[in-house]
Amino acid sequence: MSEEYNYREIFAKAVCGKGRKFTQDTNTVTPTHKPSSILGCWIINNQFTAKKRGDVVQVEGSYDINIWYSYSHNTKTEVVTETVKYHEEIPLRYKDKDCVADEVVAKAIQEPNCLEATIAPSGHKVIVQVEREFLVEVIGETKICVYVNPDGCEDDDDDWDYDVDDEEFEALDPNFLIGDLEE
């Protein structure tokens, strides 16, 4: 057999591209009343989709900012909710040019999180600093080349020792399969 036939090309699903991006944003929320103080801020309902476009993965998403604040000289409280949309372009730092991509997997390794919420100098708005981080992987079909041993595999299943030794027989519970017949 000639040496050129000792290799095979195999099609396989593989990670053909990866990227990661950390982002900090500043969002402005306008409450119904002029806030006296910020009592809490949290971010919920993060939803996103990801698509490959050239050498980047575009992540489109949104989340809700909830701000609990006091107003009327700290005598009343209210929660204001605002939905924020975002767009991320995550460059692929590792990519296989021969890969036929058919799936993009995006993971929020840092869900959107409020770093700080402060009352704006004007006193009527709240400035919210948010951080988030995404990891994306492009999965597709690619070819790998493997060497084929002309003599076959050296690993022979007959070499495995499937015999049960005396110690294993003594440890067997004779009622295991029968169960308790008196019940």
PDB file of C-alpha atoms in Angstrom:
ATOM      1  CA  MET A   1       0.000   0.000   0.000  1.00  0.00           C
ATOM      2  CA  SER A   2       1.484   3.356  -0.963  1.00  0.00           C
ATOM      3  CA  GLU A   3       2.079   6.045   1.654  1.00  0.00           C
ATOM      4  CA  GLU A   4      -0.434   8.454   0.067  1.00  0.00           C
ATOM      5  CA  TYR A   5      -3.346   6.188   1.028  1.00  0.00           C
ATOM      6  CA  ASN A   6      -2.448   6.135   4.730  1.00  0.00           C
ATOM      7  CA  TYR A   7      -4.306   9.402   5.381  1.00  0.00           C
ATOM      8  CA  ARG A   8      -8.021  10.114   5.484  1.00  0.00           C
ATOM      9  CA  GLU A   9      -9.939  13.354   5.539  1.00  0.00           C
ATOM     10  CA  ILE A  10     -12.767  13.321   8.061  1.00  0.00           C
ATOM     11  CA  PHE A  11     -15.528  15.899   8.271  1.00  0.00           C
ATOM     12  CA  ALA A  12     -16.281  16.903  11.851  1.00  0.00           C
ATOM     13  CA  LYS A  13     -18.139  19.541  13.840  1.00  0.00           C
ATOM     14  CA  ALA A  14     -15.644  21.768  15.591  1.00  0.00           C
ATOM     15  CA  VAL A  15     -15.209  25.190  17.158  1.00  0.00           C
ATOM     16  CA  CYS A  16     -14.000  27.249  14.199  1.00  0.00           C
ATOM     17  CA  GLY A  17     -13.900  30.671  15.851  1.00  0.00           C
ATOM     18  CA  LYS A  18     -13.895  32.239  19.320  1.00  0.00           C
ATOM     19  CA  GLY A  19     -14.260  35.717  20.712  1.00  0.00           C
ATOM     20  CA  ARG A  20     -14.754  37.478  24.020  1.00  0.00           C
ATOM     21  CA  LYS A  21     -15.724  41.032  24.918  1.00  0.00           C
ATOM     22  CA  PHE A  22     -16.152  42.951  28.175  1.00  0.00           C
ATOM     23  CA  THR A  23     -18.239  46.146  28.040  1.00  0.00           C
ATOM     24  CA  GLN A  24     -19.136  48.939  30.445  1.00  0.00           C
ATOM     25  CA  ASP A  25     -22.046  51.216  29.519  1.00  0.00           C
ATOM     26  CA  THR A  26     -23.681  54.229  31.066  1.00  0.00           C
ATOM     27  CA  ASN A  27     -27.475  54.404  30.872  1.00  0.00           C
ATOM     28  CA  THR A  28     -29.744  57.268  31.912  1.00  0.00           C
ATOM     29  CA  VAL A  29     -33.141  56.532  33.455  1.00  0.00           C
ATOM     30  CA  THR A  30     -35.806  59.178  34.031  1.00  0.00           C
ATOM     31  CA  PRO A  31     -38.035  58.409  37.036  1.00  0.00           C
ATOM     32  CA  THR A  32     -41.556  59.775  37.428  1.00  0.00           C
ATOM     33  CA  HIS A  33     -40.580  61.915  40.439  1.00  0.00           C
ATOM     34  CA  LYS A  34     -37.422  63.833  41.313  1.00  0.00           C
ATOM     35  CA  PRO A  35     -35.349  61.318  43.335  1.00  0.00           C
ATOM     36  CA  SER A  36     -34.096  62.151  46.830  1.00  0.00           C
ATOM     37  CA  SER A  37     -31.905  59.040  47.121  1.00  0.00           C
ATOM     38  CA  ILE A  38     -31.222  55.736  45.368  1.00  0.00           C
ATOM     39  CA  LEU A  39     -32.258  52.769  47.512  1.00  0.00           C
ATOM     40  CA  GLY A  40     -31.299  50.032  45.083  1.00  0.00           C
ATOM     41  CA  CYS A  41     -30.655  49.196  41.445  1.00  0.00           C
ATOM     42  CA  TRP A  42     -30.717  45.820  39.766  1.00  0.00           C
ATOM     43  CA  ILE A  43     -30.790  44.495  36.223  1.00  0.00           C
ATOM     44  CA  ILE A  44     -33.057  41.636  35.141  1.00  0.00           C
ATOM     45  CA  ASN A  45     -34.467  39.944  32.026  1.00  0.00           C
ATOM     46  CA  ASN A  46     -31.300  39.874  29.944  1.00  0.00           C
ATOM     47  CA  GLN A  47     -32.166  38.388  26.547  1.00  0.00           C
ATOM     48  CA  PHE A  48     -29.948  38.218  23.477  1.00  0.00           C
ATOM     49  CA  THR A  49     -29.352  36.594  20.095  1.00  0.00           C
ATOM     50  CA  ALA A  50     -26.093  36.173  18.206  1.00  0.00           C
ATOM     51  CA  LYS A  51     -25.258  35.974  14.478  1.00  0.00           C
ATOM     52  CA  LYS A  52     -21.981  35.701  12.607  1.00  0.00           C
ATOM     53  CA  ARG A  53     -21.295  38.540  10.168  1.00  0.00           C
ATOM     54  CA  GLY A  54     -17.919  38.234   8.471  1.00  0.00           C
ATOM     55  CA  ASP A  55     -15.136  38.154  11.064  1.00  0.00           C
ATOM     56  CA  VAL A  56     -17.366  39.275  13.956  1.00  0.00           C
ATOM     57  CA  VAL A  57     -20.324  37.944  15.913  1.00  0.00           C
ATOM     58  CA  GLN A  58     -23.100  40.460  16.455  1.00  0.00           C
ATOM     59  CA  VAL A  59     -24.955  40.143  19.746  1.00  0.00           C
ATOM     60  CA  GLU A  60     -28.299  41.979  19.929  1.00  0.00           C
ATOM     61  CA  GLY A  61     -30.046  42.101  23.275  1.00  0.00           C
ATOM     62  CA  SER A  62     -31.966  43.939  25.933  1.00  0.00           C
ATOM     63  CA  TYR A  63     -32.353  44.049  29.704  1.00  0.00           C
ATOM     64  CA  ASP A  64     -34.526  45.841  32.243  1.00  0.00           C
ATOM     65  CA  ILE A  65     -33.034  48.331  34.696  1.00  0.00           C
ATOM     66  CA  ASN A  66     -35.022  48.553  37.937  1.00  0.00           C
ATOM     67  CA  ILE A  67     -34.295  51.481  40.242  1.00  0.00           C
ATOM     68  CA  TRP A  68     -35.804  51.727  43.700  1.00  0.00           C
ATOM     69  CA  TYR A  69     -35.637  55.340  44.845  1.00  0.00           C
ATOM     70  CA  SER A  70     -37.103  57.683  47.397  1.00  0.00           C
ATOM     71  CA  TYR A  71     -38.648  61.046  46.586  1.00  0.00           C
ATOM     72  CA  SER A  72     -40.511  63.901  48.252  1.00  0.00           C
ATOM     73  CA  HIS A  73     -37.680  64.452  50.785  1.00  0.00           C
ATOM     74  CA  ASN A  74     -37.292  60.695  51.477  1.00  0.00           C
ATOM     75  CA  THR A  75     -40.940  60.263  52.525  1.00  0.00           C
ATOM     76  CA  LYS A  76     -42.108  58.052  49.620  1.00  0.00           C
ATOM     77  CA  THR A  77     -40.582  55.329  47.463  1.00  0.00           C
ATOM     78  CA  GLU A  78     -41.116  53.992  43.979  1.00  0.00           C
ATOM     79  CA  VAL A  79     -39.537  51.571  41.509  1.00  0.00           C
ATOM     80  CA  VAL A  80     -38.933  52.723  37.954  1.00  0.00           C
ATOM     81  CA  THR A  81     -38.226  50.181  35.203  1.00  0.00           C
ATOM     82  CA  GLU A  82     -36.674  50.930  31.849  1.00  0.00           C
ATOM     83  CA  THR A  83     -35.743  48.517  29.058  1.00  0.00           C
ATOM     84  CA  VAL A  84     -32.347  49.089  27.470  1.00  0.00           C
ATOM     85  CA  LYS A  85     -31.324  47.613  24.107  1.00  0.00           C
ATOM     86  CA  TYR A  86     -27.692  46.921  23.257  1.00  0.00           C
ATOM     87  CA  HIS A  87     -25.604  45.851  20.285  1.00  0.00           C
ATOM     88  CA  GLU A  88     -22.163  44.233  20.587  1.00  0.00           C
ATOM     89  CA  GLU A  89     -19.729  43.318  17.827  1.00  0.00           C
ATOM     90  CA  ILE A  90     -17.359  40.671  19.106  1.00  0.00           C
ATOM     91  CA  PRO A  91     -14.309  40.074  16.904  1.00  0.00           C
ATOM     92  CA  LEU A  92     -13.235  36.477  16.374  1.00  0.00           C
ATOM     93  CA  ARG A  93      -9.627  36.121  17.521  1.00  0.00           C
ATOM     94  CA  TYR A  94      -9.325  32.475  16.498  1.00  0.00           C
ATOM     95  CA  LYS A  95     -10.860  31.406  13.228  1.00  0.00           C
ATOM     96  CA  ASP A  96     -10.623  28.534  10.784  1.00  0.00           C
ATOM     97  CA  LYS A  97     -11.047  29.943   7.279  1.00  0.00           C
ATOM     98  CA  ASP A  98     -11.947  26.508   5.829  1.00  0.00           C
ATOM     99  CA  CYS A  99     -14.824  25.995   8.241  1.00  0.00           C
ATOM    100  CA  VAL A 100     -18.394  26.108   6.984  1.00  0.00           C
ATOM    101  CA  ALA A 101     -20.087  27.785   9.946  1.00  0.00           C
ATOM    102  CA  ASP A 102     -23.664  26.886  10.748  1.00  0.00           C
ATOM    103  CA  GLU A 103     -24.065  27.639  14.453  1.00  0.00           C
ATOM    104  CA  VAL A 104     -23.148  30.462  16.818  1.00  0.00           C
ATOM    105  CA  VAL A 105     -23.129  29.911  20.563  1.00  0.00           C
ATOM    106  CA  ALA A 106     -23.067  32.995  22.794  1.00  0.00           C
ATOM    107  CA  LYS A 107     -22.759  32.891  26.576  1.00  0.00           C
ATOM    108  CA  ALA A 108     -23.058  35.796  28.986  1.00  0.00           C
ATOM    109  CA  ILE A 109     -20.137  35.040  31.280  1.00  0.00           C
ATOM    110  CA  GLN A 110     -20.948  38.262  33.143  1.00  0.00           C
ATOM    111  CA  GLU A 111     -24.671  38.984  33.065  1.00  0.00           C
ATOM    112  CA  PRO A 112     -25.447  42.713  32.902  1.00  0.00           C
ATOM    113  CA  ASN A 113     -24.733  44.025  36.372  1.00  0.00           C
ATOM    114  CA  CYS A 114     -25.187  47.467  37.962  1.00  0.00           C
ATOM    115  CA  LEU A 115     -21.856  48.905  39.100  1.00  0.00           C
ATOM    116  CA  GLU A 116     -23.247  52.210  40.360  1.00  0.00           C
ATOM    117  CA  ALA A 117     -26.466  54.218  40.257  1.00  0.00           C
ATOM    118  CA  THR A 118     -26.265  57.941  41.038  1.00  0.00           C
ATOM    119  CA  ILE A 119     -28.580  60.918  40.780  1.00  0.00           C
ATOM    120  CA  ALA A 120     -27.541  63.154  37.866  1.00  0.00           C
ATOM    121  CA  PRO A 121     -26.361  66.706  38.660  1.00  0.00           C
ATOM    122  CA  SER A 122     -29.651  68.032  37.257  1.00  0.00           C
ATOM    123  CA  GLY A 123     -31.416  66.021  39.980  1.00  0.00           C
ATOM    124  CA  HIS A 124     -34.154  64.619  37.726  1.00  0.00           C
ATOM    125  CA  LYS A 125     -32.393  61.580  36.201  1.00  0.00           C
ATOM    126  CA  VAL A 126     -30.462  58.560  37.426  1.00  0.00           C
ATOM    127  CA  ILE A 127     -27.164  57.548  35.820  1.00  0.00           C
ATOM    128  CA  VAL A 128     -26.565  53.776  35.871  1.00  0.00           C
ATOM    129  CA  GLN A 129     -23.192  52.206  35.095  1.00  0.00           C
ATOM    130  CA  VAL A 130     -23.524  48.650  33.769  1.00  0.00           C
ATOM    131  CA  GLU A 131     -20.983  45.936  32.984  1.00  0.00           C
ATOM    132  CA  ARG A 132     -21.409  42.768  30.903  1.00  0.00           C
ATOM    133  CA  GLU A 133     -19.196  40.196  29.188  1.00  0.00           C
ATOM    134  CA  PHE A 134     -19.835  37.727  26.392  1.00  0.00           C
ATOM    135  CA  LEU A 135     -18.037  34.663  25.074  1.00  0.00           C
ATOM    136  CA  VAL A 136     -18.949  33.532  21.560  1.00  0.00           C
ATOM    137  CA  GLU A 137     -18.058  30.395  19.636  1.00  0.00           C
ATOM    138  CA  VAL A 138     -18.650  29.666  15.980  1.00  0.00           C
ATOM    139  CA  ILE A 139     -19.266  25.977  15.389  1.00  0.00           C
ATOM    140  CA  GLY A 140     -19.137  24.479  11.945  1.00  0.00           C
ATOM    141  CA  GLU A 141     -18.084  21.658   9.717  1.00  0.00           C
ATOM    142  CA  THR A 142     -14.388  21.336   8.979  1.00  0.00           C
ATOM    143  CA  LYS A 143     -11.978  18.706   7.677  1.00  0.00           C
ATOM    144  CA  ILE A 144      -9.347  16.982   9.741  1.00  0.00           C
ATOM    145  CA  CYS A 145      -6.674  14.735   8.322  1.00  0.00           C
ATOM    146  CA  VAL A 146      -5.797  11.534  10.183  1.00  0.00           C
ATOM    147  CA  TYR A 147      -3.164   8.879   9.648  1.00  0.00           C
ATOM    148  CA  VAL A 148      -4.485   5.364   9.047  1.00  0.00           C
ATOM    149  CA  ASN A 149      -2.273   2.561  10.307  1.00  0.00           C
ATOM    150  CA  PRO A 150      -2.047  -0.031   7.490  1.00  0.00           C
ATOM    151  CA  ASP A 151      -1.551  -2.784  10.097  1.00  0.00           C
ATOM    152  CA  GLY A 152      -4.790  -1.954  11.886  1.00  0.00           C
ATOM    153  CA  CYS A 153      -5.190  -1.249  15.586  1.00  0.00           C
ATOM    154  CA  GLU A 154      -2.774  -2.684  18.068  1.00  0.00           C
ATOM    155  CA  ASP A 155      -5.394  -2.447  20.795  1.00  0.00           C
ATOM    156  CA  ASP A 156      -7.094  -5.831  20.784  1.00  0.00           C
ATOM    157  CA  ASP A 157     -10.264  -6.269  22.832  1.00  0.00           C
ATOM    158  CA  ASP A 158      -9.292  -9.890  23.501  1.00  0.00           C
ATOM    159  CA  ASP A 159      -6.453  -8.656  25.709  1.00  0.00           C
ATOM    160  CA  TRP A 160      -8.862  -7.286  28.291  1.00  0.00           C
ATOM    161  CA  ASP A 161      -9.279  -9.404  31.396  1.00  0.00           C
ATOM    162  CA  TYR A 162     -13.010  -9.900  31.884  1.00  0.00           C
ATOM    163  CA  ASP A 163     -12.625 -12.839  34.272  1.00  0.00           C
ATOM    164  CA  VAL A 164     -14.008 -12.541  37.797  1.00  0.00           C
ATOM    165  CA  ASP A 165     -11.578 -13.506  40.546  1.00  0.00           C
ATOM    166  CA  ASP A 166     -12.444 -15.382  43.754  1.00  0.00           C
ATOM    167  CA  GLU A 167     -12.543 -12.225  45.920  1.00  0.00           C
ATOM    168  CA  GLU A 168     -15.200 -10.681  43.673  1.00  0.00           C
ATOM    169  CA  PHE A 169     -17.326 -13.856  43.872  1.00  0.00           C
ATOM    170  CA  GLU A 170     -17.186 -13.839  47.671  1.00  0.00           C
ATOM    171  CA  ALA A 171     -18.335 -10.183  47.770  1.00  0.00           C
ATOM    172  CA  LEU A 172     -21.498 -10.918  45.742  1.00  0.00           C
ATOM    173  CA  ASP A 173     -24.825 -10.742  47.555  1.00  0.00           C
ATOM    174  CA  PRO A 174     -26.735 -13.964  46.666  1.00  0.00           C
ATOM    175  CA  ASN A 175     -30.081 -12.249  47.402  1.00  0.00           C
ATOM    176  CA  PHE A 176     -29.374  -9.259  45.165  1.00  0.00           C
ATOM    177  CA  LEU A 177     -31.390 -10.480  42.203  1.00  0.00           C
ATOM    178  CA  ILE A 178     -33.895 -12.520  44.182  1.00  0.00           C
ATOM    179  CA  GLY A 179     -34.746  -9.825  46.700  1.00  0.00           C
ATOM    180  CA  ASP A 180     -36.485 -10.464  49.985  1.00  0.00           C
ATOM    181  CA  LEU A 181     -38.909 -13.337  49.337  1.00  0.00           C
ATOM    182  CA  GLU A 182     -40.690 -12.977  52.675  1.00  0.00           C
ATOM    183  CA  GLU A 183     -42.288  -9.586  51.867  1.00  0.00           C
TER     184      GLU A 183
END
